[in-house]
Coordinates of C-alpha atoms and ligand atoms in Angstrom, one line a residue:
M1121 CA -27.4 17.2 -10.0
A1122 CA -27.6 13.2 -9.2
A1123 CA -24.1 12.4 -7.3
G1124 CA -23.2 10.0 -10.3
V1125 CA -22.8 13.3 -12.6
L1126 CA -20.4 15.1 -10.3
P1127 CA -16.9 15.1 -11.0
R1128 CA -15.0 12.6 -9.3
P1129 CA -12.9 15.0 -7.1
V1130 CA -16.0 16.6 -5.8
R1131 CA -17.8 13.1 -5.1
R1132 CA -14.7 12.2 -3.6
R1133 CA -14.4 15.6 -1.2
L1134 CA -18.5 15.0 -0.4
L1135 CA -18.1 11.4 0.7
C1136 CA -15.0 12.4 3.1
L1137 CA -16.7 15.3 4.3
G1138 CA -19.9 12.9 5.3
R1139 CA -17.6 10.4 7.0
D1140 CA -15.7 13.2 8.9
L1141 CA -18.9 14.7 10.6
V1142 CA -20.2 11.2 11.1
S1143 CA -16.9 10.4 13.3
L1144 CA -16.8 14.1 14.8
P1145 CA -18.1 13.0 18.2
G1146 CA -15.6 10.2 18.7
R1147 CA -12.7 12.5 17.9
L1148 CA -13.8 15.1 20.3
K1149 CA -13.8 12.6 23.2
P1150 CA -11.3 13.3 26.0
G1151 CA -8.1 11.1 25.3
A1152 CA -9.2 10.2 21.7
R1153 CA -6.0 8.9 19.9
P1154 CA -5.6 11.3 16.8
V1155 CA -7.3 9.9 13.7
P1156 CA -6.5 11.8 10.3
W1157 CA -9.2 13.5 8.4
S1158 CA -11.0 11.2 5.6
S1159 CA -9.8 13.5 3.0
L1160 CA -6.1 13.1 3.9
H1161 CA -6.7 9.3 4.3
D1162 CA -9.4 7.8 2.2
V1163 CA -9.1 4.0 2.8
G1164 CA -12.7 2.9 3.3
G1165 CA -14.1 0.8 6.3
G1166 CA -12.6 0.3 9.8
E1167 CA -11.4 2.5 12.5
F1168 CA -7.9 3.9 11.8
H1169 CA -6.0 2.1 14.7
T1170 CA -7.9 -1.0 14.9
V1171 CA -7.2 -1.8 11.3
G1172 CA -3.7 -0.8 11.7
R1173 CA -3.4 -3.0 14.5
A1174 CA -4.8 -5.9 12.6
I1175 CA -2.6 -5.3 9.6
L1176 CA 0.8 -5.4 12.1
N1177 CA -0.8 -8.7 13.3
S1178 CA -0.9 -10.1 9.6
L1179 CA 2.6 -8.9 8.9
V1180 CA 3.5 -10.9 11.8
N1181 CA 1.6 -14.1 11.5
E1182 CA 1.7 -14.2 7.8
A1183 CA 5.1 -12.4 6.7
G1184 CA 6.9 -13.3 9.9
L1185 CA 7.7 -9.8 11.0
T1186 CA 9.8 -9.7 14.4
P1187 CA 10.3 -6.4 16.5
D1188 CA 14.0 -6.2 15.3
D1189 CA 13.2 -6.3 11.8
H1190 CA 13.7 -3.2 9.1
V1191 CA 10.3 -2.8 7.6
L1192 CA 9.3 -1.1 4.2
D1193 CA 6.0 0.5 4.4
I1194 CA 5.5 1.3 0.4
G1195 CA 2.5 3.9 0.3
C1196 CA 2.3 4.5 3.7
G1197 CA -0.5 7.1 3.6
T1198 CA -0.9 8.6 7.1
G1199 CA 0.6 5.8 8.9
R1200 CA -2.0 3.4 9.6
V1201 CA 0.1 0.7 10.3
A1202 CA 3.0 3.1 11.4
F1203 CA 1.0 3.9 14.6
A1204 CA 1.2 -0.1 15.4
L1205 CA 4.7 -0.6 14.4
A1206 CA 5.9 2.3 16.7
D1207 CA 4.5 0.3 19.8
Y1208 CA 6.1 -2.6 18.4
L1209 CA 9.5 -2.5 16.7
T1210 CA 12.6 -2.4 19.3
T1211 CA 15.9 -0.3 19.1
K1212 CA 17.4 -3.1 16.7
G1213 CA 14.5 -2.6 14.5
C1214 CA 13.8 0.3 12.0
Y1215 CA 10.9 1.4 9.9
T1216 CA 10.9 3.3 6.4
G1217 CA 7.8 4.7 4.9
F1218 CA 7.2 6.5 1.8
D1219 CA 4.3 7.9 -0.2
V1220 CA 3.5 10.5 -2.7
A1221 CA 0.7 12.6 -1.1
P1222 CA 2.5 15.1 0.9
G1223 CA -0.7 16.3 3.1
G1224 CA -0.9 12.5 4.8
L1225 CA 2.8 12.4 5.3
A1226 CA 2.6 15.9 7.4
W1227 CA 0.1 14.7 9.4
M1228 CA 1.8 11.5 10.0
I1229 CA 5.0 13.0 11.0
R1230 CA 2.8 15.4 13.5
H1231 CA 1.1 12.8 14.9
L1232 CA 3.4 9.3 15.3
P1233 CA 3.7 8.5 19.0
P1234 CA 7.7 8.2 20.1
A1235 CA 9.2 4.9 19.0
A1236 CA 11.9 2.9 20.2
A1237 CA 13.3 2.4 16.5
P1238 CA 14.4 5.0 14.2
F1239 CA 11.6 5.8 11.8
R1240 CA 12.4 7.5 8.3
I1241 CA 9.5 8.8 6.5
V1242 CA 10.2 9.7 2.8
R1243 CA 8.0 11.8 0.3
A1244 CA 8.4 10.4 -3.2
D1245 CA 8.1 12.9 -5.8
V1246 CA 6.0 10.7 -8.3
F1247 CA 3.0 11.6 -10.1
N1248 CA -0.4 9.7 -9.5
T1249 CA -3.8 11.2 -11.1
E1250 CA -5.9 10.4 -7.9
Y1251 CA -3.2 11.5 -5.2
R1252 CA -0.4 13.7 -6.7
Q1253 CA -0.5 15.8 -9.8
K1254 CA 1.9 18.3 -9.2
T1255 CA 5.0 16.4 -10.7
K1256 CA 5.9 14.4 -13.9
T1257 CA 8.0 11.6 -12.2
R1258 CA 6.9 8.2 -13.0
A1259 CA 6.3 5.6 -10.5
E1260 CA 7.2 3.3 -13.3
S1261 CA 10.9 4.4 -12.7
Y1262 CA 10.9 5.2 -9.3
R1263 CA 13.6 3.8 -6.7
F1264 CA 12.4 2.9 -3.5
P1265 CA 14.4 4.6 -0.5
V1266 CA 16.5 1.7 0.5
S1267 CA 19.7 0.0 -0.2
D1268 CA 19.5 -3.6 -2.1
G1269 CA 18.7 -6.3 0.3
S1270 CA 18.3 -4.5 3.2
V1271 CA 14.8 -4.8 4.2
D1272 CA 13.3 -7.6 6.2
V1273 CA 9.6 -7.3 5.3
A1274 CA 8.0 -4.9 2.9
F1275 CA 4.1 -4.2 2.5
A1276 CA 1.9 -2.3 0.5
T1277 CA -1.8 -2.3 1.9
S1278 CA -4.2 -0.9 -0.6
V1279 CA -1.4 0.7 -3.1
F1280 CA -1.3 -1.7 -6.1
T1281 CA -4.8 -1.0 -6.5
H1282 CA -3.8 2.5 -7.4
L1283 CA -0.8 2.0 -9.7
L1284 CA -0.8 1.5 -13.4
P1285 CA 0.8 -1.4 -15.1
A1286 CA 4.3 -0.3 -15.9
D1287 CA 4.1 1.1 -12.3
A1288 CA 3.3 -2.0 -10.5
E1289 CA 5.6 -4.0 -12.5
N1290 CA 8.4 -1.8 -11.1
Y1291 CA 7.3 -1.7 -7.6
L1292 CA 7.4 -5.5 -7.5
A1293 CA 10.9 -5.1 -9.0
E1294 CA 11.8 -2.8 -6.2
I1295 CA 10.2 -5.0 -3.5
G1296 CA 12.7 -7.9 -5.1
R1297 CA 15.5 -5.5 -4.9
S1298 CA 15.0 -4.2 -1.6
L1299 CA 14.2 -7.3 0.3
R1300 CA 16.9 -9.8 1.9
P1301 CA 17.1 -13.4 0.7
G1302 CA 14.2 -14.7 2.4
G1303 CA 12.7 -11.7 3.0
R1304 CA 8.7 -11.4 2.7
A1305 CA 6.3 -8.8 1.2
Y1306 CA 2.6 -8.5 2.4
V1307 CA 0.8 -7.1 -0.6
T1308 CA -3.0 -6.3 -1.3
A1309 CA -4.2 -6.3 -4.9
F1310 CA -7.2 -6.7 -7.0
L1311 CA -6.2 -9.7 -8.9
M1312 CA -8.9 -10.4 -12.2
T1313 CA -9.5 -13.8 -12.9
P1314 CA -11.6 -15.3 -15.9
E1315 CA -14.5 -15.9 -13.5
R1316 CA -13.9 -12.5 -12.0
R1317 CA -13.8 -10.7 -15.3
G1318 CA -16.8 -9.3 -17.3
P1319 CA -20.1 -7.1 -16.4
A1320 CA -20.5 -7.6 -12.9
E1321 CA -23.7 -9.1 -11.9
S1322 CA -26.0 -6.6 -10.2
G1323 CA -25.2 -6.3 -6.5
A1324 CA -22.7 -8.9 -6.8
A1325 CA -19.4 -6.9 -6.9
F1326 CA -18.6 -3.5 -5.3
V1327 CA -17.5 -2.1 -8.8
T1328 CA -17.8 -2.8 -12.5
F1329 CA -14.2 -3.0 -13.9
H1330 CA -13.5 -1.9 -17.5
P1331 CA -10.7 -3.7 -19.7
F1332 CA -7.8 -1.0 -19.8
G1333 CA -5.0 -1.9 -21.9
E1334 CA -3.7 -5.5 -22.4
V1335 CA -3.5 -6.6 -18.8
A1336 CA -5.6 -4.3 -16.5
H1337 CA -9.0 -3.4 -15.5
V1338 CA -10.0 0.1 -13.9
G1339 CA -13.3 1.2 -12.3
D1340 CA -12.8 4.7 -13.9
L1341 CA -11.5 5.1 -17.4
N1342 CA -11.2 9.0 -16.7
V1343 CA -8.9 8.1 -13.5
P1344 CA -7.6 4.8 -14.1
E1345 CA -5.4 5.0 -10.7
A1346 CA -8.5 5.5 -8.6
M1347 CA -9.1 1.6 -8.6
I1348 CA -7.3 -1.0 -11.0
A1349 CA -7.2 -4.5 -11.1
F1350 CA -4.3 -6.7 -12.9
D1351 CA -4.5 -10.0 -14.6
E1352 CA -3.6 -12.5 -12.2
T1353 CA -1.3 -14.4 -14.6
V1354 CA 0.4 -11.2 -15.4
F1355 CA 0.9 -10.3 -12.2
M1356 CA 2.2 -13.6 -10.9
D1357 CA 4.9 -13.2 -14.1
W1358 CA 5.9 -9.7 -12.7
V1359 CA 6.4 -11.4 -9.1
A1360 CA 8.5 -14.3 -10.7
K1361 CA 10.6 -11.6 -12.7
A1362 CA 11.3 -9.5 -9.7
G1363 CA 13.1 -12.7 -7.9
L1364 CA 10.0 -13.5 -5.7
E1365 CA 7.9 -16.3 -5.1
L1366 CA 4.3 -16.7 -3.8
V1367 CA 4.1 -18.0 -0.4
P1368 CA 0.7 -19.8 -1.0
P1369 CA -2.3 -19.4 -1.0
V1370 CA -3.3 -16.0 -2.5
K1371 CA -6.3 -15.1 -0.2
Y1372 CA -8.9 -14.0 -2.5
G1373 CA -10.7 -11.1 -1.2
H1374 CA -14.5 -10.4 -1.3
W1375 CA -14.1 -7.2 -3.6
S1376 CA -15.8 -9.2 -6.5
G1377 CA -18.7 -10.3 -4.4
G1378 CA -20.0 -13.3 -2.5
G1379 CA -18.6 -12.2 0.6
P1380 CA -17.3 -11.3 3.1
K1381 CA -16.7 -14.6 4.7
P1382 CA -15.4 -14.8 8.3
G1383 CA -11.9 -13.5 8.5
Q1384 CA -12.0 -12.3 4.7
E1385 CA -10.4 -9.1 3.5
F1386 CA -11.8 -7.0 0.9
Q1387 CA -8.9 -6.9 -1.2
D1388 CA -6.8 -10.2 -2.4
V1389 CA -3.8 -10.7 -0.1
L1390 CA -0.5 -12.2 -1.2
V1391 CA 2.6 -12.8 0.8
L1392 CA 5.8 -13.0 -1.2
R1393 CA 9.2 -14.2 -0.4
K1394 CA 12.3 -13.2 -1.9
T1395 CA 14.0 -16.4 -3.3
L1396 CA 17.2 -17.5 -1.8
H1397 CA 19.3 -17.4 -5.2
A1398 CA 17.9 -15.2 -7.3
A1399 CA 20.0 -14.7 -10.0
G1400 CA 22.0 -11.7 -9.9
A1401 CA 20.5 -11.2 -6.2
A1402 CA 21.8 -8.3 -4.7
P1403 CA 24.2 -7.9 -2.1
V1404 CA 23.2 -7.4 1.2
M1405 CA 23.5 -4.3 3.2
S1406 CA 22.2 -3.8 6.8
V1407 CA 20.5 -0.6 7.7
R1408 CA 23.4 0.4 10.0
E1409 CA 25.8 -0.1 7.2
Q1410 CA 23.5 2.2 5.3
D1411 CA 23.5 5.0 8.2
R1412 CA 27.3 4.7 8.6
L1413 CA 27.4 5.2 4.8
G1414 CA 25.0 8.1 4.9
F1415 CA 22.2 6.6 2.8
D1416 CA 19.1 9.1 3.1
G1417 CA 17.1 7.9 0.1
Ligands
SAM2710 C1 -5.6 3.9 -0.3 S1 -4.4 4.5 0.5 C2 -3.5 3.3 1.7 C3 -2.6 4.0 2.6 C4 -1.8 2.9 3.5 N1 -1.2 2.1 2.8 C5 -3.0 2.4 4.5 O1 -3.2 1.2 4.0 O2 -3.2 3.2 5.3 C6 -3.4 4.2 -1.1 C7 -2.0 5.4 -0.8 O3 -1.2 5.2 -2.1 C8 -0.3 6.3 -2.2 N2 0.0 6.0 -3.2 C9 -0.3 6.4 -4.6 N3 0.7 6.2 -5.9 C10 1.8 6.0 -5.1 C11 3.1 5.8 -5.7 N4 3.3 5.5 -6.9 N5 4.3 5.5 -4.5 C12 3.8 5.6 -3.3 N6 2.7 5.9 -2.8 C13 1.4 5.8 -3.5 C14 -1.3 7.3 -2.0 O4 -0.6 8.7 -1.9 C15 -2.2 6.7 -0.9 O5 -1.6 7.2 0.4

């Protein structure tokens, strides 16, 4: 049977198994840092800790993260960036990460190194065709496990590419609710523009996207959350509605072909800032205040 005919979950498993076999010698080296199996953490290329540190650098350089910040990791997976943050954050800082996939979270909790900052890891009981089917709760109504205005820097790497339109709109609104005025978010996505739309030229783009509803495009119509792109103008409308503004420019990734150019990421990267005077801006509650009030998400 040709690989393309196999159902997606089987194809995914086989691909992960192949990657895990290739990585086995490195995992068995004495002193090797723990790395999750691909079946738990399937995020494509790059070494787990190296990519985690690179994302941390981007958070510092592009989103202004400092060691004393409260940082929110949206869809933290197996904690690729949390490992780097464990070394980086001070006792004044704080980490909150949440995800829908319990297996990845369990691995993360088991392997995270000791950190000076408090780390809070939350399982979001939310449905996702690709990552969690054993619940009916939808991401479009999920409330992030943090208080209004309590987060300095939020980030979501390779998460909006797995959210349906209503989910993505809600997650942007939740970022807006969670950030303090002036706080920043670092978000990756596939942004569809007129130039990128249409059947991909052979070999140009890594995937052919199909129209999905009014505002989205998906790689697989049977599993839309496997890979989803949003019309850029609609995405930017959601950003504005959430009380956020773009810190220009959008750094377009090479997913649509023609790359990579030096330093170019695969997905599109956006840095967003919570506007200072958003209408109805939520009052700021510090993490310590949340702890005093016994807030536990
Ligand atoms: C490609 S992985 C990226 C993981 C992590 N952000 C990283 O860069 O290493 C996508 C992650 O999004 C999570 N996810 C999917 N839907 C979600 C949702 N509605 N809320 C939170 N996390 C979600 C998946 O469980 C998975 O861990």
